[in-house]
């Protein structure tokens, strides 16, 4: 199970990465392996439902067991499947990069982080910076 | 009406087929003709919402009265219709192979099985193996 | 994590208990600690949405972290809270006995079983028989 | 508008209050005046949907413009209204203490905090400790 201490390290580092890289305001959601929210931050200036996009990246990854970059590829190749999966999992699945699975060194799934606010590639980079800082392994689906 | 004994034969044989063929961990849902769940199994190692995908294959088949391979063809040719149907039936309709209608020898609809976890073709093969073992007739929509 | 083998022992024993005790047809849902369905059985003769009642007993227990007998007591004493919690968790929470948390010997939550079809007390007895047979500990909320 | 810096002070102080007072594990959600999530924390050991209860306390307060202690009183006196309001606002409204409006010194509504995990009174005390530490004014609905 992802601990709060691990999640805090991930969150703090992801935000620091974004700041030093000059990203736009981000929302970041960290879910545990149950899909339950562990930690969430919306920086000042984010739009009304930006948080739901971040949560959807993380939830889609945990729900399907793959990073959202792989869901992005599936959405391009088989849009009908990703649309159907979105409905089937309850509506929260955003198939663009920035939803990264969090695993421990042994490969056990601990949860996922979803980042939204800058480009998808930058969102994903912030996520990975956080995961690495916690000594964990990010799985983007690439 | 699909009996529990029939459903158990279908489930046991589908899982045995998957194991002997070396499939990835599966979730399998068997619904009766009313769309009510009769039997469900998630093998160890399946992702959080994989079960909802399996249910969506079976539910879509029962809801529309055609195997999910036919729904897949429709999703490629008329995506707007399948998207609308997904909303109309309440969100649980996954238009890829692996949702197979279960009929008796006289053609009466007894229910459907949905399998998810390996390739869609392999999912469907496991479903058919189960239905055949129960002395019933599978309708994939092909 | 609750294994399929553990869930199968629980399911088989709960059904055997019901049969030997002459219970009415049951539906039984077993969820893991993520709230994901692991195993589900509807006996012949159960009503259209009886399965949703069984799932609601198990899901309510996992969602709130207490057996559904405790939710029942709360529903009698503070109905407004249980109604609100039902909405907040997404609609699947049935506050009557028969939803039993499954823990290992060390107290770790593995999941929950929900049984519906006979009296709530009998439903709960079947659940407990199954959990005990698997060498695990049931928490009814009593 | 509630700033992230203000929300962080509220969150940190509320958690510190809970720890020094020996509360059970909490989930805490802070929403801004639009009802958008600003900050969320689930301590280790919280149940699957505890976060939805915390969010429901905060969301109900912002949605109706009164602290959840007032919603609690309304639930006791006019349960039909609170039930209807819960449906009307989309399902996230938990009418027990622990959802506290956050105002600035001039009385402008900045958002709300929802706390769940210990007794409702203790949840509310943690919320108020956080708001006070940020130099803002808590409105419990008392």
Coordinates of C-alpha atoms in Angstrom, one line a residue:
Chain A
X1 CA 0.0 0.0 0.0
X2 CA 1.2 3.5 -0.9
X3 CA 2.0 5.4 2.3
X4 CA 1.2 9.0 2.9
X5 CA 4.9 9.7 3.4
X6 CA 5.7 8.2 -0.1
X7 CA 2.8 10.2 -1.6
X8 CA 4.0 13.4 0.0
X9 CA 7.5 12.9 -1.4
X10 CA 6.0 12.3 -4.9
X11 CA 3.8 15.4 -4.7
X12 CA 6.4 17.7 -3.3
X13 CA 9.0 16.7 -5.9
X14 CA 6.5 16.8 -8.8
X15 CA 5.5 20.4 -7.9
X16 CA 9.1 21.4 -7.4
X17 CA 9.9 20.0 -10.9
X18 CA 7.1 21.9 -12.4
X19 CA 8.1 25.2 -10.7
X20 CA 11.8 24.9 -11.7
X21 CA 10.8 24.0 -15.3
X22 CA 8.4 26.9 -15.5
X23 CA 5.3 24.8 -16.1
X24 CA 1.8 26.3 -16.1
X25 CA -0.3 25.8 -12.9
X26 CA -0.9 22.0 -12.3
X27 CA -3.4 19.8 -10.6
X28 CA -1.9 16.6 -9.3
X29 CA -3.8 13.6 -7.9
X30 CA -2.2 10.6 -6.3
X31 CA -4.4 7.4 -5.9
X32 CA -3.5 4.2 -4.1
X33 CA -3.9 0.8 -5.6
X34 CA -7.6 0.7 -4.6
X35 CA -8.2 3.7 -6.7
X36 CA -8.8 5.8 -3.5
X37 CA -7.5 9.3 -3.4
X38 CA -4.4 9.7 -1.2
X39 CA -3.2 13.2 -2.0
X40 CA -4.4 16.0 -4.2
X41 CA -3.1 19.5 -5.0
X42 CA -4.5 22.2 -7.3
X43 CA -2.1 25.1 -7.8
X44 CA -3.5 28.6 -7.9
X45 CA -5.0 29.5 -11.3
X46 CA -6.2 26.1 -12.4
X47 CA -9.6 25.8 -14.1
X48 CA -12.8 24.6 -12.5
X49 CA -12.6 20.9 -13.5
X50 CA -8.9 20.6 -14.1
X51 CA -8.7 18.3 -11.1
X52 CA -11.1 15.9 -12.7
X53 CA -8.7 15.6 -15.6
X54 CA -5.8 14.8 -13.3
X55 CA -7.9 12.3 -11.4
X56 CA -9.0 10.7 -14.7
X57 CA -5.5 10.2 -15.8
X58 CA -4.6 8.4 -12.6
X59 CA -7.8 6.5 -12.3
X60 CA -7.7 5.3 -15.9
X61 CA -4.2 4.0 -15.3
X62 CA -5.1 2.1 -12.1
X63 CA -8.5 0.9 -13.5
X64 CA -6.9 -0.7 -16.6
X65 CA -3.5 -1.5 -15.0
X66 CA -1.5 0.5 -17.6
X67 CA 0.0 3.9 -17.8
X68 CA -2.1 6.6 -19.6
X69 CA 0.5 6.9 -22.4
X70 CA -0.6 3.3 -23.4
X71 CA -4.2 4.3 -23.1
X72 CA -3.4 7.3 -25.4
X73 CA -2.0 4.9 -28.0
X74 CA -5.1 2.7 -27.7
X75 CA -7.4 5.8 -28.1
X76 CA -5.7 6.6 -31.4
X77 CA -5.8 3.0 -32.7
X78 CA -9.1 1.7 -31.2
X79 CA -11.1 4.8 -30.1
X80 CA -14.3 2.7 -29.7
X81 CA -12.6 0.5 -27.0
X82 CA -11.3 3.4 -25.0
X83 CA -14.6 5.2 -25.1
X84 CA -16.4 2.0 -24.0
X85 CA -13.8 1.4 -21.2
X86 CA -14.3 5.0 -20.0
X87 CA -18.1 4.3 -19.6
X88 CA -17.5 0.9 -18.1
X89 CA -15.1 2.1 -15.4
X90 CA -17.6 4.9 -14.4
X91 CA -16.5 7.8 -16.5
X92 CA -13.1 8.7 -15.0
X93 CA -10.4 7.8 -17.6
X94 CA -8.4 10.3 -19.5
X95 CA -6.3 8.7 -22.2
X96 CA -3.4 11.1 -22.6
X97 CA 0.1 11.0 -21.1
X98 CA 0.4 12.2 -17.5
X99 CA -1.1 9.2 -15.7
X100 CA 1.7 7.1 -14.4
X101 CA 1.5 3.8 -12.4
X102 CA 3.6 3.8 -9.2
X103 CA 5.3 0.5 -8.5
X104 CA 7.8 -0.6 -5.9
X105 CA 11.2 -2.1 -6.8
X106 CA 9.6 -5.6 -6.8
X107 CA 7.0 -4.5 -9.3
X108 CA 4.0 -4.4 -7.0
X109 CA 1.4 -1.8 -7.9
X110 CA 1.1 0.8 -5.2
X111 CA -1.1 3.3 -7.0
X112 CA -0.9 6.0 -9.7
X113 CA -0.3 9.7 -10.1
X114 CA -2.2 11.9 -12.6
X115 CA -0.9 15.4 -13.6
X116 CA -2.7 17.9 -15.7
X117 CA -2.1 21.6 -16.6
X118 CA 0.8 21.8 -18.9
X119 CA 1.6 19.7 -22.1
X120 CA 0.9 16.1 -21.6
X121 CA 4.7 15.3 -21.9
X122 CA 5.5 17.9 -19.3
X123 CA 2.8 16.6 -17.0
X124 CA 4.3 13.2 -17.3
X125 CA 7.8 14.4 -16.6
X126 CA 6.6 16.0 -13.4
X127 CA 5.0 12.7 -12.4
X128 CA 8.1 10.7 -13.1
X129 CA 10.3 13.2 -11.2
X130 CA 8.1 12.7 -8.1
X131 CA 8.0 8.9 -8.3
X132 CA 11.8 8.7 -8.8
X133 CA 12.4 10.9 -5.8
X134 CA 10.4 8.5 -3.6
X135 CA 12.7 5.6 -4.7
X136 CA 9.8 4.0 -6.6
X137 CA 9.3 3.0 -10.2
X138 CA 7.1 4.9 -12.7
X139 CA 5.3 3.1 -15.5
X140 CA 4.0 5.6 -18.1
X141 CA 2.8 2.9 -20.5
X142 CA 5.4 3.9 -23.1
Chain B
X1 CA -33.2 -19.6 -18.1
X2 CA -29.6 -20.3 -17.7
X3 CA -29.1 -22.6 -14.6
X4 CA -26.3 -22.2 -12.1
X5 CA -25.1 -25.7 -13.0
X6 CA -24.8 -24.7 -16.7
X7 CA -23.0 -21.5 -15.8
X8 CA -20.6 -23.3 -13.5
X9 CA -19.7 -25.7 -16.4
X10 CA -19.1 -22.7 -18.7
X11 CA -17.0 -20.9 -16.1
X12 CA -14.9 -23.9 -15.1
X13 CA -14.2 -24.9 -18.7
X14 CA -13.4 -21.3 -19.8
X15 CA -10.9 -21.0 -17.0
X16 CA -9.3 -24.4 -17.8
X17 CA -9.0 -23.4 -21.4
X18 CA -7.3 -20.2 -20.5
X19 CA -4.9 -22.0 -18.2
X20 CA -3.9 -24.7 -20.7
X21 CA -3.4 -22.1 -23.4
X22 CA -1.3 -19.9 -21.1
X23 CA -3.6 -16.9 -21.2
X24 CA -3.0 -13.8 -19.0
X25 CA -5.2 -13.5 -15.9
X26 CA -8.8 -13.3 -16.9
X27 CA -12.0 -11.9 -15.5
X28 CA -15.1 -13.7 -16.6
X29 CA -18.8 -12.6 -16.1
X30 CA -21.8 -14.8 -17.0
X31 CA -25.1 -13.0 -17.2
X32 CA -28.6 -14.6 -17.6
X33 CA -31.1 -13.5 -20.3
X34 CA -32.3 -10.7 -18.0
X35 CA -28.8 -9.2 -17.8
X36 CA -28.5 -10.3 -14.2
X37 CA -25.2 -11.6 -13.0
X38 CA -25.1 -15.3 -12.5
X39 CA -21.4 -16.1 -12.0
X40 CA -18.3 -14.0 -11.9
X41 CA -14.6 -14.8 -11.4
X42 CA -11.5 -12.6 -11.3
X43 CA -8.3 -14.4 -11.4
X44 CA -5.4 -13.2 -9.2
X45 CA -3.5 -10.3 -10.8
X46 CA -6.3 -8.6 -12.7
X47 CA -6.5 -4.8 -12.6
X48 CA -9.0 -2.8 -10.6
X49 CA -11.7 -2.4 -13.2
X50 CA -11.0 -5.4 -15.5
X51 CA -14.2 -6.9 -14.2
X52 CA -16.3 -4.0 -15.5
X53 CA -14.8 -4.6 -19.0
X54 CA -15.8 -8.3 -18.9
X55 CA -19.3 -7.4 -17.6
X56 CA -19.6 -4.7 -20.4
X57 CA -18.8 -7.3 -23.1
X58 CA -21.5 -9.7 -21.8
X59 CA -24.0 -6.9 -21.0
X60 CA -23.6 -5.2 -24.4
X61 CA -24.3 -8.6 -26.0
X62 CA -27.5 -9.3 -24.0
X63 CA -28.6 -5.6 -24.2
X64 CA -28.4 -5.5 -28.0
X65 CA -29.1 -9.2 -28.7
X66 CA -25.9 -9.8 -30.7
X67 CA -22.4 -11.1 -29.9
X68 CA -19.8 -8.4 -29.1
X69 CA -17.9 -9.3 -32.3
X70 CA -20.9 -7.9 -34.2
X71 CA -20.8 -4.8 -32.0
X72 CA -17.1 -4.4 -32.8
X73 CA -17.9 -4.4 -36.5
X74 CA -20.6 -1.8 -35.8
X75 CA -18.2 0.3 -33.8
X76 CA -15.8 0.4 -36.8
X77 CA -18.6 1.2 -39.3
X78 CA -21.0 3.3 -37.3
X79 CA -19.2 4.6 -34.2
X80 CA -21.9 7.2 -33.4
X81 CA -24.5 4.4 -33.1
X82 CA -22.4 2.3 -30.7
X83 CA -21.5 5.3 -28.6
X84 CA -25.2 6.3 -28.4
X85 CA -26.2 2.8 -27.6
X86 CA -23.6 2.6 -24.8
X87 CA -25.2 5.7 -23.2
X88 CA -28.7 4.4 -23.9
X89 CA -28.1 1.1 -22.2
X90 CA -26.6 2.8 -19.1
X91 CA -22.8 2.7 -19.9
X92 CA -22.0 -1.0 -19.8
X93 CA -21.3 -2.1 -23.4
X94 CA -17.8 -3.0 -24.6
X95 CA -17.7 -3.5 -28.4
X96 CA -14.8 -5.9 -28.8
X97 CA -14.8 -9.7 -29.2
X98 CA -15.2 -11.7 -26.0
X99 CA -18.9 -11.2 -25.3
X100 CA -20.7 -14.3 -26.5
X101 CA -24.4 -15.0 -26.4
X102 CA -25.4 -18.3 -24.9
X103 CA -28.3 -20.2 -26.6
X104 CA -29.7 -23.6 -26.2
X105 CA -30.0 -26.1 -29.1
X106 CA -33.4 -24.6 -30.0
X107 CA -31.9 -21.1 -30.3
X108 CA -33.5 -19.7 -27.1
X109 CA -31.3 -17.0 -25.6
X110 CA -30.1 -18.1 -22.1
X111 CA -27.6 -15.3 -21.4
X112 CA -24.1 -14.2 -22.3
X113 CA -20.5 -14.6 -21.1
X114 CA -18.0 -11.8 -21.2
X115 CA -14.2 -12.5 -20.9
X116 CA -11.4 -9.9 -20.6
X117 CA -7.7 -10.1 -19.9
X118 CA -5.9 -11.6 -22.9
X119 CA -6.4 -10.6 -26.6
X120 CA -10.0 -10.3 -27.6
X121 CA -9.7 -13.3 -29.8
X122 CA -8.3 -15.4 -27.0
X123 CA -11.0 -14.1 -24.6
X124 CA -13.6 -15.2 -27.1
X125 CA -12.0 -18.6 -27.5
X126 CA -12.2 -19.2 -23.8
X127 CA -15.8 -18.2 -23.8
X128 CA -16.7 -20.6 -26.6
X129 CA -14.8 -23.5 -25.0
X130 CA -17.0 -23.0 -21.9
X131 CA -20.3 -22.8 -23.8
X132 CA -19.5 -25.8 -25.9
X133 CA -18.7 -27.9 -22.8
X134 CA -22.1 -27.1 -21.4
X135 CA -23.8 -28.5 -24.5
X136 CA -25.0 -25.1 -25.5
X137 CA -24.4 -22.9 -28.5
X138 CA -22.2 -19.7 -28.5
X139 CA -23.1 -16.8 -30.8
X140 CA -20.1 -14.5 -31.1
X141 CA -21.7 -12.2 -33.6
X142 CA -19.3 -13.3 -36.4
Chain C
X1 CA -4.8 -9.3 -1.2
X2 CA -7.6 -11.9 -1.1
X3 CA -6.7 -14.8 -3.4
X4 CA -9.1 -16.5 -5.7
X5 CA -8.4 -19.8 -3.8
X6 CA -9.5 -18.2 -0.5
X7 CA -12.5 -16.6 -2.2
X8 CA -13.5 -20.0 -3.7
X9 CA -13.3 -21.7 -0.3
X10 CA -15.5 -19.0 1.2
X11 CA -18.0 -19.2 -1.6
X12 CA -18.2 -22.9 -1.6
X13 CA -18.6 -23.2 2.1
X14 CA -21.2 -20.4 2.4
X15 CA -23.3 -22.1 -0.3
X16 CA -23.0 -25.5 1.4
X17 CA -24.0 -23.9 4.7
X18 CA -27.1 -22.4 3.1
X19 CA -28.0 -25.7 1.5
X20 CA -27.7 -27.8 4.6
X21 CA -29.6 -25.2 6.6
X22 CA -32.4 -25.0 4.0
X23 CA -32.0 -21.3 3.2
X24 CA -33.8 -19.7 0.3
X25 CA -31.9 -19.1 -2.9
X26 CA -28.9 -16.8 -2.2
X27 CA -26.7 -14.4 -4.2
X28 CA -23.2 -14.0 -2.8
X29 CA -20.6 -11.4 -3.8
X30 CA -17.0 -11.4 -2.6
X31 CA -15.0 -8.2 -3.1
X32 CA -11.3 -7.7 -2.5
X33 CA -9.9 -4.8 -0.4
X34 CA -10.1 -2.5 -3.4
X35 CA -13.8 -3.0 -3.7
X36 CA -13.3 -5.0 -6.9
X37 CA -15.4 -8.1 -7.4
X38 CA -13.5 -11.3 -7.0
X39 CA -16.3 -13.9 -7.1
X40 CA -20.1 -13.8 -7.5
X41 CA -22.8 -16.5 -7.5
X42 CA -26.5 -16.2 -7.9
X43 CA -28.4 -19.4 -7.1
X44 CA -31.3 -20.4 -9.3
X45 CA -34.5 -18.6 -8.4
X46 CA -33.1 -15.3 -7.3
X47 CA -34.8 -12.0 -8.3
X48 CA -33.6 -9.6 -10.9
X49 CA -31.5 -7.2 -8.7
X50 CA -30.9 -9.5 -5.8
X51 CA -27.2 -9.5 -6.7
X52 CA -27.1 -5.7 -6.4
X53 CA -28.3 -6.1 -2.8
X54 CA -25.5 -8.6 -2.0
X55 CA -22.9 -6.4 -3.7
X56 CA -24.2 -3.4 -1.7
X57 CA -23.8 -5.2 1.6
X58 CA -20.2 -6.1 0.7
X59 CA -19.3 -2.8 -0.9
X60 CA -20.8 -0.8 2.0
X61 CA -18.7 -2.7 4.4
X62 CA -15.4 -2.2 2.5
X63 CA -16.2 1.4 1.7
X64 CA -16.8 2.4 5.3
X65 CA -14.4 -0.2 6.9
X66 CA -17.1 -1.7 9.1
X67 CA -19.4 -4.8 8.8
X68 CA -22.9 -4.1 7.6
X69 CA -24.4 -5.0 11.0
X70 CA -22.8 -1.9 12.3
X71 CA -24.1 0.1 9.4
X72 CA -27.6 -1.3 10.3
X73 CA -27.2 0.1 13.8
X74 CA -26.2 3.4 12.4
X75 CA -29.1 3.4 10.0
X76 CA -31.5 3.0 12.9
X77 CA -29.8 5.7 15.0
X78 CA -28.7 8.1 12.4
X79 CA -30.6 7.4 9.2
X80 CA -29.6 10.7 7.6
X81 CA -25.9 9.8 7.9
X82 CA -26.3 6.4 6.3
X83 CA -28.4 7.8 3.5
X84 CA -25.8 10.5 2.8
X85 CA -23.0 7.9 2.9
X86 CA -24.9 5.8 0.4
X87 CA -25.0 8.6 -2.0
X88 CA -21.4 9.6 -1.3
X89 CA -20.0 6.2 -2.0
X90 CA -21.8 6.0 -5.3
X91 CA -25.0 4.3 -4.3
X92 CA -23.9 0.7 -3.4
X93 CA -24.4 0.4 0.4
X94 CA -27.0 -1.8 2.0
X95 CA -27.1 -1.3 5.8
X96 CA -28.4 -4.7 7.0
X97 CA -26.5 -7.7 8.3
X98 CA -24.9 -10.0 5.8
X99 CA -22.0 -7.8 4.7
X100 CA -19.0 -9.1 6.6
X101 CA -15.4 -7.9 6.4
X102 CA -12.8 -10.5 5.7
X103 CA -9.5 -10.1 7.7
X104 CA -6.5 -12.3 8.0
X105 CA -5.2 -13.5 11.4
X106 CA -3.1 -10.3 11.7
X107 CA -6.1 -8.2 11.2
X108 CA -5.3 -7.0 7.7
X109 CA -8.4 -6.2 5.6
X110 CA -8.6 -8.6 2.7
X111 CA -12.1 -7.8 1.4
X112 CA -15.7 -8.5 2.2
X113 CA -18.5 -10.9 1.4
X114 CA -22.1 -9.9 0.9
X115 CA -25.0 -12.4 1.1
X116 CA -28.6 -11.8 0.3
X117 CA -31.7 -14.0 -0.1
X118 CA -32.7 -15.4 3.3
X119 CA -33.1 -13.5 6.6
X120 CA -30.3 -11.0 7.3
X121 CA -29.2 -13.2 10.2
X122 CA -29.1 -16.3 8.1
X123 CA -27.3 -14.4 5.3
X124 CA -24.7 -13.4 7.8
X125 CA -24.3 -16.9 9.2
X126 CA -23.6 -18.3 5.7
X127 CA -21.0 -15.5 5.2
X128 CA -19.2 -16.4 8.5
X129 CA -19.2 -20.1 7.8
X130 CA -17.4 -19.4 4.6
X131 CA -14.8 -17.1 6.1
X132 CA -14.1 -19.5 9.0
X133 CA -13.6 -22.3 6.5
X134 CA -10.9 -20.3 4.8
X135 CA -9.0 -19.9 8.0
X136 CA -9.8 -16.2 8.0
X137 CA -11.6 -13.8 10.4
X138 CA -15.0 -12.4 9.8
X139 CA -16.0 -9.0 11.1
X140 CA -19.8 -8.5 11.1
X141 CA -19.8 -5.2 12.8
X142 CA -21.5 -6.6 15.9
Chain D
X1 CA -10.3 32.9 -3.8
X2 CA -8.6 30.5 -1.4
X3 CA -4.9 30.3 -2.2
X4 CA -2.9 27.1 -2.1
X5 CA -0.7 28.6 0.6
X6 CA -3.8 29.2 2.8
X7 CA -5.1 25.7 2.1
X8 CA -1.7 24.2 3.0
X9 CA -1.6 26.0 6.3
X10 CA -5.2 24.8 7.1
X11 CA -4.3 21.2 6.1
X12 CA -1.0 21.0 8.0
X13 CA -2.5 22.5 11.1
X14 CA -5.6 20.3 11.0
X15 CA -3.5 17.2 10.7
X16 CA -1.2 18.4 13.5
X17 CA -4.2 19.0 15.7
X18 CA -5.5 15.5 15.1
X19 CA -2.1 14.0 15.8
X20 CA -1.6 15.8 19.1
X21 CA -5.1 15.0 20.2
X22 CA -4.7 11.3 19.3
X23 CA -7.5 11.2 16.7
X24 CA -8.1 8.2 14.5
X25 CA -6.7 8.4 10.9
X26 CA -8.4 11.2 9.0
X27 CA -9.2 12.2 5.5
X28 CA -9.4 15.9 4.9
X29 CA -10.7 17.7 1.8
X30 CA -10.4 21.4 1.1
X31 CA -12.5 22.9 -1.6
X32 CA -12.5 26.4 -3.0
X33 CA -15.5 28.6 -3.3
X34 CA -16.4 27.0 -6.7
X35 CA -16.5 23.6 -5.1
X36 CA -13.3 22.6 -6.8
X37 CA -10.9 20.5 -4.9
X38 CA -7.8 22.4 -3.7
X39 CA -6.1 20.0 -1.4
X40 CA -6.8 16.5 -0.2
X41 CA -5.0 14.1 2.2
X42 CA -5.9 10.6 3.4
X43 CA -3.9 9.4 6.3
X44 CA -2.7 5.8 6.3
X45 CA -5.3 3.4 7.5
X46 CA -8.4 5.1 6.2
X47 CA -11.2 3.0 4.6
X48 CA -11.9 2.8 0.9
X49 CA -14.5 5.6 0.6
X50 CA -13.7 7.7 3.6
X51 CA -12.5 10.4 1.3
X52 CA -15.9 10.6 -0.3
X53 CA -17.4 11.3 3.2
X54 CA -14.9 14.1 3.8
X55 CA -15.6 15.6 0.4
X56 CA -19.3 15.3 1.0
X57 CA -19.1 17.3 4.2
X58 CA -17.2 20.1 2.4
X59 CA -19.2 20.0 -0.8
X60 CA -22.5 20.0 1.1
X61 CA -21.4 23.1 3.0
X62 CA -20.3 25.0 -0.2
X63 CA -23.3 23.8 -2.2
X64 CA -25.8 25.1 0.4
X65 CA -23.7 27.9 1.7
X66 CA -23.9 26.7 5.4
X67 CA -21.7 24.7 7.6
X68 CA -22.5 21.0 7.9
X69 CA -23.5 21.3 11.5
X70 CA -26.5 23.4 10.3
X71 CA -27.2 20.7 7.6
X72 CA -27.2 18.2 10.5
X73 CA -29.8 20.1 12.3
X74 CA -31.9 20.3 9.1
X75 CA -31.5 16.5 8.6
X76 CA -33.0 15.9 12.0
X77 CA -35.8 18.4 11.6
X78 CA -36.6 18.1 7.9
X79 CA -35.0 14.9 6.6
X80 CA -37.0 15.0 3.3
X81 CA -35.4 18.4 2.4
X82 CA -31.8 17.2 3.1
X83 CA -32.4 14.0 1.1
X84 CA -33.8 16.0 -1.8
X85 CA -31.0 18.5 -1.6
X86 CA -28.4 15.6 -1.7
X87 CA -30.0 14.3 -4.9
X88 CA -30.3 17.8 -6.3
X89 CA -26.6 18.7 -5.8
X90 CA -25.5 15.5 -7.3
X91 CA -25.1 13.1 -4.4
X92 CA -22.2 14.6 -2.4
X93 CA -23.6 16.1 0.8
X94 CA -23.0 14.6 4.2
X95 CA -25.1 16.4 6.9
X96 CA -23.0 15.8 10.0
X97 CA -20.5 18.2 11.7
X98 CA -17.0 18.4 10.2
X99 CA -17.8 20.4 7.1
X100 CA -16.8 24.0 7.8
X101 CA -17.1 27.1 5.6
X102 CA -13.9 29.1 5.2
X103 CA -14.3 32.9 5.2
X104 CA -11.9 35.8 5.2
X105 CA -12.1 38.6 7.9
X106 CA -14.6 40.5 5.7
X107 CA -16.9 37.5 5.5
X108 CA -16.2 36.6 1.9
X109 CA -16.6 32.9 1.3
X110 CA -13.3 31.3 0.2
X111 CA -14.2 27.6 0.4
X112 CA -14.8 24.8 2.8
X113 CA -13.0 22.0 4.6
X114 CA -14.4 18.6 5.2
X115 CA -12.9 16.2 7.8
X116 CA -13.9 12.6 8.5
X117 CA -12.4 9.7 10.5
X118 CA -13.0 10.5 14.2
X119 CA -16.1 11.6 15.9
X120 CA -17.9 14.4 14.1
X121 CA -17.1 16.9 16.9
X122 CA -13.4 16.0 16.7
X123 CA -13.5 16.2 13.0
X124 CA -14.9 19.7 13.2
X125 CA -12.3 20.7 15.9
X126 CA -9.5 19.7 13.6
X127 CA -11.1 21.8 10.8
X128 CA -11.4 24.8 13.0
X129 CA -7.8 24.6 14.2
X130 CA -6.7 24.7 10.6
X131 CA -8.8 27.6 9.6
X132 CA -7.8 29.7 12.6
X133 CA -4.1 29.0 12.0
X134 CA -4.5 30.5 8.5
X135 CA -5.9 33.7 9.9
X136 CA -9.3 32.9 8.5
X137 CA -12.8 32.5 9.9
X138 CA -14.5 29.1 10.2
X139 CA -18.3 28.8 10.0
X140 CA -19.5 25.5 11.3
X141 CA -23.2 26.2 11.0
X142 CA -23.7 26.2 14.8

